[in-house]
PDB file of C-alpha atoms in Angstrom:
ATOM      1  CA  MET A   6     -34.013   7.743  13.308  1.00 33.00           C
ATOM      2  CA  ASP A   7     -31.745   4.868  12.842  1.00 36.00           C
ATOM      3  CA  PHE A   8     -30.624   2.397  15.562  1.00 31.00           C
ATOM      4  CA  SER A   9     -28.323   0.444  13.633  1.00 36.00           C
ATOM      5  CA  TYR A  10     -24.801   0.079  14.918  1.00 35.00           C
ATOM      6  CA  PRO A  11     -21.418  -2.033  14.468  1.00 41.00           C
ATOM      7  CA  LYS A  12     -21.711  -4.806  17.158  1.00 38.00           C
ATOM      8  CA  ASP A  13     -18.547  -3.197  18.962  1.00 37.00           C
ATOM      9  CA  SER A  14     -20.594  -0.219  19.258  1.00 42.00           C
ATOM     10  CA  LEU A  15     -23.139  -1.210  21.528  1.00 41.00           C
ATOM     11  CA  GLU A  16     -22.992   2.155  24.064  1.00 52.00           C
ATOM     12  CA  GLN A  17     -24.215   3.643  20.948  1.00 61.00           C
ATOM     13  CA  MET A  18     -27.744   2.001  21.274  1.00 77.00           C
ATOM     14  CA  PRO A  19     -28.585   3.691  24.610  1.00 89.00           C
ATOM     15  CA  TYR A  20     -26.832   6.936  23.406  1.00 91.00           C
ATOM     16  CA  ALA A  21     -28.949   7.522  20.533  1.00 92.00           C
ATOM     17  CA  TYR A  22     -32.161   6.511  22.650  1.00 93.00           C
ATOM     18  CA  TYR A  23     -31.826   9.173  25.192  1.00 95.00           C
ATOM     19  CA  LEU A  24     -30.615  12.035  22.719  1.00 96.00           C
ATOM     20  CA  GLU A  25     -33.698  11.070  21.064  1.00 96.00           C
ATOM     21  CA  GLU A  26     -35.480  11.462  24.324  1.00 96.00           C
ATOM     22  CA  TYR A  27     -33.830  14.671  24.730  1.00 98.00           C
ATOM     23  CA  ARG A  28     -34.795  16.465  21.513  1.00 97.00           C
ATOM     24  CA  LEU A  29     -38.582  15.267  22.625  1.00 98.00           C
ATOM     25  CA  SER A  30     -38.288  17.191  26.025  1.00 98.00           C
ATOM     26  CA  ASN A  31     -39.004  20.163  27.066  1.00 98.00           C
ATOM     27  CA  PRO A  32     -36.305  22.500  27.794  1.00 98.00           C
ATOM     28  CA  HIS A  33     -38.137  24.098  30.876  1.00 98.00           C
ATOM     29  CA  GLU A  34     -39.832  21.510  32.395  1.00 98.00           C
ATOM     30  CA  ILE A  35     -35.942  20.153  32.749  1.00 98.00           C
ATOM     31  CA  SER A  36     -34.833  23.613  34.043  1.00 98.00           C
ATOM     32  CA  ASN A  37     -37.449  23.341  36.859  1.00 97.00           C
ATOM     33  CA  ARG A  38     -37.100  19.923  38.095  1.00 96.00           C
ATOM     34  CA  THR A  39     -33.470  19.750  37.863  1.00 96.00           C
ATOM     35  CA  GLN A  40     -32.497  23.482  38.563  1.00 96.00           C
ATOM     36  CA  ILE A  41     -30.070  23.747  35.826  1.00 97.00           C
ATOM     37  CA  PRO A  42     -31.084  27.625  34.065  1.00 98.00           C
ATOM     38  CA  TYR A  43     -31.603  27.095  30.897  1.00 98.00           C
ATOM     39  CA  TYR A  44     -31.214  30.142  28.393  1.00 98.00           C
ATOM     40  CA  ASP A  45     -33.818  30.625  25.604  1.00 98.00           C
ATOM     41  CA  THR A  46     -31.754  33.213  24.092  1.00 97.00           C
ATOM     42  CA  ILE A  47     -28.502  30.956  22.730  1.00 97.00           C
ATOM     43  CA  HIS A  48     -31.319  27.506  23.662  1.00 98.00           C
ATOM     44  CA  ALA A  49     -28.935  26.106  25.842  1.00 98.00           C
ATOM     45  CA  PHE A  50     -28.145  24.889  29.657  1.00 98.00           C
ATOM     46  CA  ARG A  51     -25.542  26.300  31.743  1.00 97.00           C
ATOM     47  CA  LEU A  52     -24.190  23.856  34.337  1.00 96.00           C
ATOM     48  CA  ARG A  53     -21.098  22.939  36.454  1.00 95.00           C
ATOM     49  CA  PHE A  54     -19.677  19.524  36.451  1.00 95.00           C
ATOM     50  CA  LEU A  55     -16.843  18.231  38.751  1.00 93.00           C
ATOM     51  CA  GLU A  56     -16.573  22.708  39.223  1.00 92.00           C
ATOM     52  CA  ARG A  57     -16.114  23.251  35.677  1.00 93.00           C
ATOM     53  CA  LEU A  58     -18.887  25.076  33.689  1.00 95.00           C
ATOM     54  CA  TYR A  59     -20.432  23.575  30.244  1.00 96.00           C
ATOM     55  CA  GLU A  60     -22.831  24.868  27.727  1.00 97.00           C
ATOM     56  CA  VAL A  61     -25.383  21.951  26.703  1.00 97.00           C
ATOM     57  CA  SER A  62     -27.196  23.078  23.795  1.00 98.00           C
ATOM     58  CA  TYR A  63     -30.836  22.251  23.151  1.00 98.00           C
ATOM     59  CA  PRO A  64     -32.329  20.211  21.244  1.00 97.00           C
ATOM     60  CA  ASP A  65     -29.048  19.007  19.601  1.00 96.00           C
ATOM     61  CA  PHE A  66     -27.193  18.304  22.633  1.00 97.00           C
ATOM     62  CA  LEU A  67     -23.633  19.863  21.981  1.00 95.00           C
ATOM     63  CA  VAL A  68     -21.343  19.889  24.971  1.00 95.00           C
ATOM     64  CA  ARG A  69     -19.070  22.908  24.987  1.00 93.00           C
ATOM     65  CA  ARG A  70     -16.332  23.314  28.437  1.00 93.00           C
ATOM     66  CA  LEU A  71     -16.765  27.584  29.055  1.00 93.00           C
ATOM     67  CA  GLY A  72     -13.951  29.054  30.474  1.00 86.00           C
ATOM     68  CA  THR A  73      -9.942  28.790  30.010  1.00 77.00           C
ATOM     69  CA  GLN A  74      -9.552  25.670  31.927  1.00 73.00           C
ATOM     70  CA  SER A  75      -7.188  23.155  29.209  1.00 73.00           C
ATOM     71  CA  ASP A  76      -7.340  19.807  31.534  1.00 75.00           C
ATOM     72  CA  GLU A  77      -8.839  16.936  29.867  1.00 74.00           C
ATOM     73  CA  SER A  78     -13.357  17.368  30.023  1.00 75.00           C
ATOM     74  CA  PRO A  79     -14.741  14.283  30.437  1.00 78.00           C
ATOM     75  CA  LEU A  80     -18.097  15.830  29.435  1.00 84.00           C
ATOM     76  CA  GLU A  81     -17.189  16.301  26.400  1.00 83.00           C
ATOM     77  CA  ASN A  82     -15.247  13.538  25.396  1.00 81.00           C
ATOM     78  CA  ASN A  83     -16.373  10.413  27.133  1.00 86.00           C
ATOM     79  CA  ILE A  84     -19.699   9.337  25.701  1.00 89.00           C
ATOM     80  CA  TYR A  85     -20.773   7.425  28.905  1.00 90.00           C
ATOM     81  CA  ALA A  86     -20.512  10.930  30.553  1.00 92.00           C
ATOM     82  CA  LYS A  87     -22.739  12.367  27.892  1.00 93.00           C
ATOM     83  CA  ILE A  88     -25.226   9.453  28.844  1.00 92.00           C
ATOM     84  CA  TRP A  89     -25.214  10.262  32.444  1.00 93.00           C
ATOM     85  CA  LEU A  90     -25.866  13.652  31.949  1.00 95.00           C
ATOM     86  CA  LEU A  91     -28.693  12.681  29.590  1.00 95.00           C
ATOM     87  CA  ARG A  92     -30.062  10.414  31.679  1.00 93.00           C
ATOM     88  CA  TYR A  93     -30.154  13.331  34.156  1.00 94.00           C
ATOM     89  CA  LEU A  94     -31.665  15.763  32.399  1.00 96.00           C
ATOM     90  CA  LEU A  95     -34.442  13.645  31.652  1.00 95.00           C
ATOM     91  CA  GLU A  96     -35.145  12.036  34.978  1.00 92.00           C
ATOM     92  CA  GLY A  97     -33.402  13.130  37.188  1.00 91.00           C
ATOM     93  CA  ASP A  98     -34.278  16.160  40.244  1.00 91.00           C
ATOM     94  CA  ALA A  99     -32.931  18.688  42.202  1.00 92.00           C
ATOM     95  CA  VAL A 100     -33.583  17.318  45.764  1.00 93.00           C
ATOM     96  CA  THR A 101     -31.662  19.244  48.755  1.00 94.00           C
ATOM     97  CA  THR A 102     -28.999  17.409  51.206  1.00 95.00           C
ATOM     98  CA  ALA A 103     -29.840  17.642  55.133  1.00 94.00           C
ATOM     99  CA  GLY A 104     -25.860  17.310  55.108  1.00 93.00           C
ATOM    100  CA  ASN A 105     -24.972  13.747  55.611  1.00 95.00           C
ATOM    101  CA  MET A 106     -22.448  11.473  54.298  1.00 97.00           C
ATOM    102  CA  ILE A 107     -24.076   7.789  52.913  1.00 97.00           C
ATOM    103  CA  SER A 108     -21.937   4.665  51.767  1.00 97.00           C
ATOM    104  CA  TYR A 109     -23.244   3.238  48.429  1.00 97.00           C
ATOM    105  CA  ARG A 110     -25.707   0.679  50.293  1.00 96.00           C
ATOM    106  CA  ASP A 111     -27.337   2.962  51.531  1.00 95.00           C
ATOM    107  CA  ILE A 112     -28.733   4.023  48.049  1.00 94.00           C
ATOM    108  CA  PRO A 113     -31.805   2.162  46.702  1.00 91.00           C
ATOM    109  CA  TRP A 114     -30.772  -1.260  45.564  1.00 91.00           C
ATOM    110  CA  GLY A 115     -26.754  -0.896  46.504  1.00 94.00           C
ATOM    111  CA  ASP A 116     -26.865  -3.700  48.547  1.00 94.00           C
ATOM    112  CA  THR A 117     -27.692  -5.612  45.112  1.00 93.00           C
ATOM    113  CA  TYR A 118     -24.988  -3.885  43.039  1.00 93.00           C
ATOM    114  CA  TYR A 119     -22.257  -3.584  45.868  1.00 96.00           C
ATOM    115  CA  PRO A 120     -19.697  -5.908  44.526  1.00 95.00           C
ATOM    116  CA  GLN A 121     -19.566  -4.698  41.101  1.00 94.00           C
ATOM    117  CA  PHE A 122     -19.343  -1.046  42.786  1.00 97.00           C
ATOM    118  CA  SER A 123     -16.517  -2.536  45.399  1.00 97.00           C
ATOM    119  CA  ALA A 124     -14.517  -4.338  42.213  1.00 96.00           C
ATOM    120  CA  ARG A 125     -14.974  -1.436  39.560  1.00 95.00           C
ATOM    121  CA  CYS A 126     -14.950   1.758  42.028  1.00 97.00           C
ATOM    122  CA  ILE A 127     -13.563   0.988  45.740  1.00 97.00           C
ATOM    123  CA  ARG A 128     -10.991  -1.451  44.071  1.00 97.00           C
ATOM    124  CA  ARG A 129     -10.233   0.801  41.212  1.00 96.00           C
ATOM    125  CA  LEU A 130      -9.481   3.842  43.692  1.00 97.00           C
ATOM    126  CA  VAL A 131      -7.484   2.087  46.457  1.00 96.00           C
ATOM    127  CA  ASP A 132      -5.096   0.226  43.721  1.00 94.00           C
ATOM    128  CA  THR A 133      -4.598   3.587  41.683  1.00 94.00           C
ATOM    129  CA  PHE A 134      -3.946   6.088  45.329  1.00 94.00           C
ATOM    130  CA  GLY A 135      -3.212   3.750  47.778  1.00 90.00           C
ATOM    131  CA  ASN A 136       0.026   4.571  49.256  1.00 85.00           C
ATOM    132  CA  ARG A 137       0.473   7.413  46.655  1.00 90.00           C
ATOM    133  CA  PRO A 138      -0.099  10.288  48.702  1.00 90.00           C
ATOM    134  CA  ASP A 139       1.373  12.737  45.919  1.00 92.00           C
ATOM    135  CA  ALA A 140      -1.141  11.144  43.315  1.00 93.00           C
ATOM    136  CA  PHE A 141      -3.983  11.437  45.948  1.00 94.00           C
ATOM    137  CA  SER A 142      -2.884  15.057  46.051  1.00 92.00           C
ATOM    138  CA  LYS A 143      -2.881  15.640  42.483  1.00 92.00           C
ATOM    139  CA  ALA A 144      -6.139  14.190  42.223  1.00 92.00           C
ATOM    140  CA  MET A 145      -7.745  16.078  44.423  1.00 93.00           C
ATOM    141  CA  GLU A 146      -6.449  19.532  42.910  1.00 93.00           C
ATOM    142  CA  TYR A 147      -8.005  18.137  39.557  1.00 92.00           C
ATOM    143  CA  LEU A 148     -11.353  17.596  41.595  1.00 94.00           C
ATOM    144  CA  TYR A 149     -11.075  20.893  43.690  1.00 94.00           C
ATOM    145  CA  GLY A 150     -11.684  18.884  46.453  1.00 95.00           C
ATOM    146  CA  VAL A 151     -11.011  19.834  49.832  1.00 96.00           C
ATOM    147  CA  PRO A 152      -9.486  17.052  52.724  1.00 94.00           C
ATOM    148  CA  ALA A 153     -12.633  15.261  54.824  1.00 94.00           C
ATOM    149  CA  ALA A 154     -12.250  13.835  58.052  1.00 92.00           C
ATOM    150  CA  TYR A 155     -11.893  10.721  57.335  1.00 94.00           C
ATOM    151  CA  GLY A 156      -9.548   7.867  56.860  1.00 94.00           C
ATOM    152  CA  ASN A 157      -5.818   8.774  56.547  1.00 94.00           C
ATOM    153  CA  GLN A 158      -6.297  10.370  53.613  1.00 94.00           C
ATOM    154  CA  SER A 159      -9.916  11.944  52.069  1.00 96.00           C
ATOM    155  CA  CYS A 160     -11.077  13.943  49.575  1.00 96.00           C
ATOM    156  CA  GLN A 161     -14.813  15.755  49.406  1.00 97.00           C
ATOM    157  CA  PHE A 162     -15.788  17.498  46.076  1.00 97.00           C
ATOM    158  CA  GLU A 163     -18.977  18.492  44.083  1.00 96.00           C
ATOM    159  CA  LEU A 164     -20.104  16.216  40.971  1.00 96.00           C
ATOM    160  CA  ILE A 165     -23.100  19.480  40.183  1.00 95.00           C
ATOM    161  CA  PRO A 166     -23.989  21.534  42.778  1.00 94.00           C
ATOM    162  CA  GLY A 167     -25.541  20.113  45.937  1.00 95.00           C
ATOM    163  CA  TYR A 168     -24.188  16.843  45.130  1.00 96.00           C
ATOM    164  CA  SER A 169     -20.990  15.549  47.100  1.00 97.00           C
ATOM    165  CA  ILE A 170     -18.813  12.854  46.856  1.00 98.00           C
ATOM    166  CA  CYS A 171     -15.879  11.794  48.899  1.00 98.00           C
ATOM    167  CA  LEU A 172     -12.805   9.839  48.402  1.00 98.00           C
ATOM    168  CA  ILE A 173     -11.480   7.845  51.190  1.00 97.00           C
ATOM    169  CA  LEU A 174      -8.190   5.831  51.874  1.00 96.00           C
ATOM    170  CA  TRP A 175      -6.286   4.023  54.659  1.00 95.00           C
ATOM    171  CA  ASN A 176      -2.880   3.595  54.411  1.00 90.00           C
ATOM    172  CA  GLY A 177      -1.068  -0.161  53.897  1.00 83.00           C
ATOM    173  CA  ASP A 178       0.989  -1.488  56.772  1.00 82.00           C
ATOM    174  CA  SER A 179       3.146  -4.554  57.237  1.00 80.00           C
ATOM    175  CA  GLU A 180      -0.312  -6.581  58.007  1.00 84.00           C
ATOM    176  CA  TYR A 181      -3.143  -4.854  56.332  1.00 87.00           C
ATOM    177  CA  ALA A 182      -3.205  -3.681  52.609  1.00 90.00           C
ATOM    178  CA  PRO A 183      -4.705  -0.401  51.849  1.00 92.00           C
ATOM    179  CA  SER A 184      -8.553   0.374  51.426  1.00 96.00           C
ATOM    180  CA  GLY A 185     -10.837   2.712  50.737  1.00 97.00           C
ATOM    181  CA  GLN A 186     -14.634   4.100  50.893  1.00 97.00           C
ATOM    182  CA  ILE A 187     -16.598   6.621  48.594  1.00 98.00           C
ATOM    183  CA  LEU A 188     -19.337   8.506  50.290  1.00 98.00           C
ATOM    184  CA  PHE A 189     -22.462  10.775  49.267  1.00 98.00           C
ATOM    185  CA  SER A 190     -24.173  13.228  49.948  1.00 97.00           C
ATOM    186  CA  ASP A 191     -27.895  11.663  51.234  1.00 96.00           C
ATOM    187  CA  ASN A 192     -29.462  13.245  48.290  1.00 95.00           C
ATOM    188  CA  PHE A 193     -27.790  10.845  46.193  1.00 94.00           C
ATOM    189  CA  SER A 194     -30.268   8.223  46.849  1.00 89.00           C
ATOM    190  CA  SER A 195     -33.382   9.943  45.775  1.00 89.00           C
ATOM    191  CA  ALA A 196     -31.553  11.424  42.718  1.00 89.00           C
ATOM    192  CA  PHE A 197     -29.296   8.690  41.099  1.00 91.00           C
ATOM    193  CA  THR A 198     -29.971   5.431  40.642  1.00 91.00           C
ATOM    194  CA  ALA A 199     -27.544   2.562  41.623  1.00 93.00           C
ATOM    195  CA  GLU A 200     -25.930   1.595  38.146  1.00 91.00           C
ATOM    196  CA  ASP A 201     -25.763   5.808  37.732  1.00 91.00           C
ATOM    197  CA  VAL A 202     -23.884   6.099  40.884  1.00 95.00           C
ATOM    198  CA  VAL A 203     -21.365   3.296  39.601  1.00 94.00           C
ATOM    199  CA  GLN A 204     -20.729   4.995  36.203  1.00 92.00           C
ATOM    200  CA  ILE A 205     -20.734   8.451  37.451  1.00 94.00           C
ATOM    201  CA  CYS A 206     -17.949   7.097  39.678  1.00 96.00           C
ATOM    202  CA  GLU A 207     -15.878   5.310  36.822  1.00 95.00           C
ATOM    203  CA  ILE A 208     -15.836   8.289  34.182  1.00 93.00           C
ATOM    204  CA  ILE A 209     -14.304  10.187  37.669  1.00 94.00           C
ATOM    205  CA  LEU A 210     -11.894   7.974  38.251  1.00 94.00           C
ATOM    206  CA  ASP A 211     -11.163   7.493  34.176  1.00 91.00           C
ATOM    207  CA  ALA A 212     -10.330  11.519  34.689  1.00 89.00           C
ATOM    208  CA  VAL A 213      -8.313  11.617  37.908  1.00 90.00           C
ATOM    209  CA  ASN A 214      -6.185   8.160  37.053  1.00 86.00           C
ATOM    210  CA  ARG A 215      -4.883  10.544  34.070  1.00 78.00           C
ATOM    211  CA  GLU A 216      -3.925  13.496  36.395  1.00 70.00           C
ATOM    212  CA  ALA A 217      -2.016  10.729  38.337  1.00 68.00           C
ATOM    213  CA  ASP A 218       0.022   9.388  36.013  1.00 65.00           C
TER     214      ASP A 218
END
């Protein structure tokens, strides 16, 4: 395979690498490990991402959303989302949650990467939705989320079956600026790397930002 790409397309390098690994993988092993169903008759996986059903073909990795929803599809149109999905299919495991929520710092290496996570995810969440309850409500609808018992506004939703994320906002006032937090179901610490979590949060924020505008 030719891995030569223009210098301004460096994101294609990891995509090409993981795509080749996917083509060499065993779909039944992936299905057993991740609990994502694989169908021999159509040579494809079927999985839910942000409550939207997708079909992912094997071995060519064509991602197609099923159903009639007309909103924009991050898995179909975002190369970083595709890289994340390839990594999960190749390296992820289905891990059962104990029902608790954890912070980014509780994920292995989360302390090391926390400044990047705070700037790229929490700060962005606050800048986009702080003191904007109507925009946050639109985001909750897009994510098929439910209110949670945190902050002044919060939204808990499933990333993929069994893995939940909670976006939390505290309103600002005359003395304090708005603030936020992002929590994860406790199985994130076993299934995803700290880098993966930053990337998936950015993918989600990209999607909900479009809904808020």
